[in-house]
Amino acid sequence: MTRSIALSLVFHSVMIILTAISLPFMMRTPVDLPPILSVDLIQITDTTNIPFAAKAAKTLEKLKKEEEKRVVSEQAPPTQKKKEKPDRIPLPEDLNKEKKEIVKKKQNPEEIKDEIRQASEFEKEELFDPDQIAALIDKSKEETAETLKKDKKITQSNKKTSFASALTLSQEDALKAQIFGCWSLPLGLPYHKNLLVRIKLRLKPDGTVLRSEILDHARMNQPGQGFYKVLAESALRAIRICQPLRVPPTGYEKWKDLQLNFDANEMLKG
Amino acid sequence: MVSLTNLRKFLVVVLAGIALTACATQGKKGTNIAGDVYTGNDTVEYLATGVKDRVFFATNKSTLTTASRDTLRKQAAWMRKKSKLKFTIEGHADERGTREYNLALGERRANAVKDYLMTYGISGSRLNVISYGKERPVNSGSNPLAWSQNRRSVTVKAE
Amino acid sequence: MKKIFLFIFCLFIFNNSAKALVEVDITRGNLDPLPIAVSPLYVESGSVDIKQGDKIIKNVGEEISKIIEINFKRSGLFNPLKKDSFVQKPDIAHVKPRFEDWRLIKAQALVTGKVTVSEEKLRVEFRLWDVVAAKEMVALAFSTTPNNWRRVAHIISDKVYQRLTGEEGYFDTRIIYVSETGPKTQRYKKLAIMDQDGANVKYLTLGNELVLTPRFSPKNQLVTYLSYFRNLPRVYLLDIETGVQEVVGDFPGMTFAPRFSPDGEKIIMSFAKDGNSDIYTMNLKTRVVEKITDHTSIDTSPSYSPDGKYIAFNSDRSGLQQIYVMRSDGSNVKRITFGKGLYGTPVWSPRGDLIAFTKVRKGKFYIGVMRTDGSGERLLTENYYQEAPSWSPNGRVLIFYRETKADSDGKGFSAKLWSIDLTGYNERLIETETDGSDPSWSSLLSK
C-alpha cells in the first residue's frame, strides 16, 4: 500500500514537472496563416463561350482595357523627350516608323518576334548612348505591352493551325458544354468495364442531325455487354435532346461529319 | 501582464494534475473497471453467502482474471456441497460487436468457466453451457460501464 | 440526272481527300435520376374491383402505377414525374402516345399499360416508350391472380429497370428479418417477411423464443434461422408455405449463423463444440455432415460465392476478427483483410465480384465492400452501431440494420433496417411496423 502511494507520488510529481515545463510551449500564439485564395485556371480565348466562364470573360476584358491604357501612356514619354532634344529631331520620323512597325506587328504575329530580337541587338550596339538607351527603354516597354496583348492572339492562331479538328478550342468547349448538359448518364452501369461509345453524326448546317451511326455496333447485342446498349441509347438520347447542336456558324464542310466519343468512365469511377 | 500568464500556467498545471489523479490505476479504491474487466458488485447476485454468481471479461476476451478464478473456486466449493444440483453456465457479450461473433464469444466464455469448475472436481455432466451473445444485456446503457457489466458469465441453478 | 451525277462525283472527291473527322470527347454528363413518366394503367371496362381481405381496390391501374413510382423513386436511379402534369389519358397513351406532349414535361421515358380484372384473373399489358427517340422499347403482357396485383407492379418495375439500366431489377423480391419489441434487456423477437417495399408483412413465429439471423433458400421456399426453442440454440428450417419447422441435424451443442448453399442443397453454419466454433455443412437430402474448418479459433459467418466454389468467413485465428476466403471443401484458407480494425459478417455479392462486410474501428461501425481478394476496400457508411449487410439479388443494393444508443434505463434504444446503394448514395430507412434487425434479401420471385 505505502509503496504504491510513494510510487504514485513520484510519478505524479514527474508528470507535474513535465507539464510545467512543456505547457508554456503549448500556449504560444498560433502562427498567422495567410488566407487561402481560390484560383480559377481559365483558358483564355477571345470567343470562349462556356456558360460558366461569363465572369472570366468580363475580367479578361478589364485586363485588356488596362493594358491598352498602359500602352498608350508608355507611348507618351518618348514624344515628350523628342521635343526637348534638338538632336533628336529625326526621332519623330523614327517614332512614326516605330508606330508603323507597331501597327504591322499587330497584323503579323511572327514579325513581332523579329522586332524583339532586333531590339536586343540594338541595345547591345548603342549601349553607350544614354539618350538612345532612354528611347530604347521606352520602346521595349511599348513592345512588351504590345506583345502581352498579342501573346493571347498568338496562342489562338497557333492553335488554329495546329489543331487537327475544324473546331477551335472555344468552339469545341461550347459543343461539349452543351452535350454535357443533355446527357443523362445511366446510373446502373458497371464500374470496371469499357464505357466508351462512339457515335458518328452527319449534321445539317443548322446543327440538326441528318444521320447517326453507332460505331462498335456489334457490341450492342453481345452477351455480357447489355450495358453497352443502354449506354449507347443514353448517348443517342442526349444528342436528340440537344438538337440543334452548337456548331460554328461557318466552315460547314469541316465539321459536318462529327464523331462524339461518349465515355462514362470518368464520371462513374469517381 | 506577466503575472497573468504565470497564473494561467500555474492553473493549467494544477488542473492537469487533478485530471491525472482521476485516471484509474490498478488496485485503487472506488473504480469499477480494471484492465477492461468489471470489478464492482452491481448486478452481481449470490448463489449462497459469499458465493458470487458471475465473473466478468475484457473486450473480445475469454480469459479469467484472478478475481474471477477466486469467485469460481468459491462456486466450485459450494457446488461440491450441493452434489445433487445441476447448473447452467450462461455466456454473454457486450453490444459492441457483430451478432454472430458475439454468440461464439459468449460460448467461449461460458466454456472457460465450465473448464475451470471442472478442474475443481465438478463433473461436466452437471454443467450445461448456453451462450446468449449480446441478446440479454443486464445493463441497457450505451457506455463503457454498462458494456463491462454485460461481458459476463453467469452460473444459474438449473430447473 | 446531271445534278445527281455531279453530286455523286463530288461525294467521291470529298471522300477521297484527306479529311480530319472532327472528334469531340464527351466525358461528362449529369448524374441526375432519369426523368420517367409512369402513366396510370388503363383499366379495361367490365373489370371488377379487387377484394383483398377487408380492403377493396377500386382502381388497380392507378394503384399499380403508384407502386412502380415508389420503386423507382427509392432506387435513386429514376425520377418519376408528377401525374398532374400528364396531358394524355391512360387509354390513349398506351396505344399512341403523343411524344411531343410527354417531351414537354421533360420525360425521357414513358410507361403505359392496360389491365383487365375478372374474378379469377388479372391480365396486364404494359409498354415502355423512349420519348426522345419516339419509339417503343418494351412491350409485354402477362396474367396472374387478382390478389397478386402488387407483384404485377414489381414485375413491371423490374422489366423497365432492366431495359433502362442494363442490370436486372430487384423489385419483385421479399425481405426476411427479425421483428423486435420490448425492453432492451428482454427483447421479444419474431421472424417476419415483407415485400421489398414494406407491404404484406407476415410473422412466421410467435415470439415465445429468441430467433436470430434468418436466411432465404435460393428458391425462396425455405427459410433457415437460429432459434432458442426449449432453451437450446439450434439452426432450424422453416417451410414458408406449410409453416413446418425442423431442427437441422442432431448436433450436441449450439449451431448458429446458418446460410444456404447457392444450389439450395446444403446448409452451412457454425457449430460450437467445447467452446470452439467451427464451420460445418449438412446436406439436406442425404443428411451428411461435413466439417469445413478445423481451428481453435472462432470461425463463423460463412458465405458462399455465387458459383459455390469458395466460402468467405469470419475468423479470429489471427487474434482479432478478420475475413478469410477458402475453397468450399475447406482447403486453401487465405486471409483477405489486413486493415486496422475488426472485420466481420462477410457476404459475397450475387455478381461474384465483391464481398460486403462490417468493420469496427475506434468505436465506430462501418458497412463496406471490397474485392474478393481483399483489395479495393470502400467504406459506404459509418454509424454508432450497424452490421450484417445483405445483397439485393442484382448485387446493387445492400440492406443492413442499425441500433441507437440508450441510456441506462434503456430509453432511446431502437433497431431499424436501412439500405444503401453500392455507390454509397441513396442511404434509406426502411419503414417497418416494429423495430427490426438481421435483414436478408430473397432472390427474384419471378424466376
mmCIF file of C-alpha atoms in Angstrom, chain C residues 43 47 57 64 75 83 109 122 243 258 264 300 313 371 376 380 402 433:
data_model
loop_
_atom_site.group_PDB
_atom_site.id
_atom_site.type_symbol
_atom_site.label_atom_id
_atom_site.label_comp_id
_atom_site.label_asym_id
_atom_site.label_seq_id
_atom_site.Cartn_x
_atom_site.Cartn_y
_atom_site.Cartn_z
ATOM 1 C CA VAL C 43 -58.467 -0.407 -66.539
ATOM 2 C CA SER C 47 -63.238 -5.193 -64.869
ATOM 3 C CA ILE C 57 -59.031 -1.951 -54.539
ATOM 4 C CA ILE C 64 -50.060 -0.276 -59.750
ATOM 5 C CA SER C 75 -33.931 3.149 -56.240
ATOM 6 C CA LYS C 83 -49.039 12.910 -62.576
ATOM 7 C CA ALA C 109 -39.130 7.534 -70.864
ATOM 8 C CA LEU C 122 -55.733 -10.295 -63.658
ATOM 9 C CA GLY C 243 -45.214 -23.437 -41.649
ATOM 10 C CA PRO C 258 -26.861 -20.595 -40.929
ATOM 11 C CA GLY C 264 -30.014 -24.904 -52.111
ATOM 12 C CA THR C 300 -18.380 -18.163 -38.189
ATOM 13 C CA PHE C 313 -15.934 -16.418 -43.430
ATOM 14 C CA ARG C 371 -12.916 -7.159 -53.939
ATOM 15 C CA GLY C 376 -10.266 -2.012 -53.064
ATOM 16 C CA LEU C 380 -20.031 3.126 -47.593
ATOM 17 C CA ARG C 402 -28.684 -0.072 -37.111
ATOM 18 C CA GLU C 433 -44.179 -1.766 -38.132
#
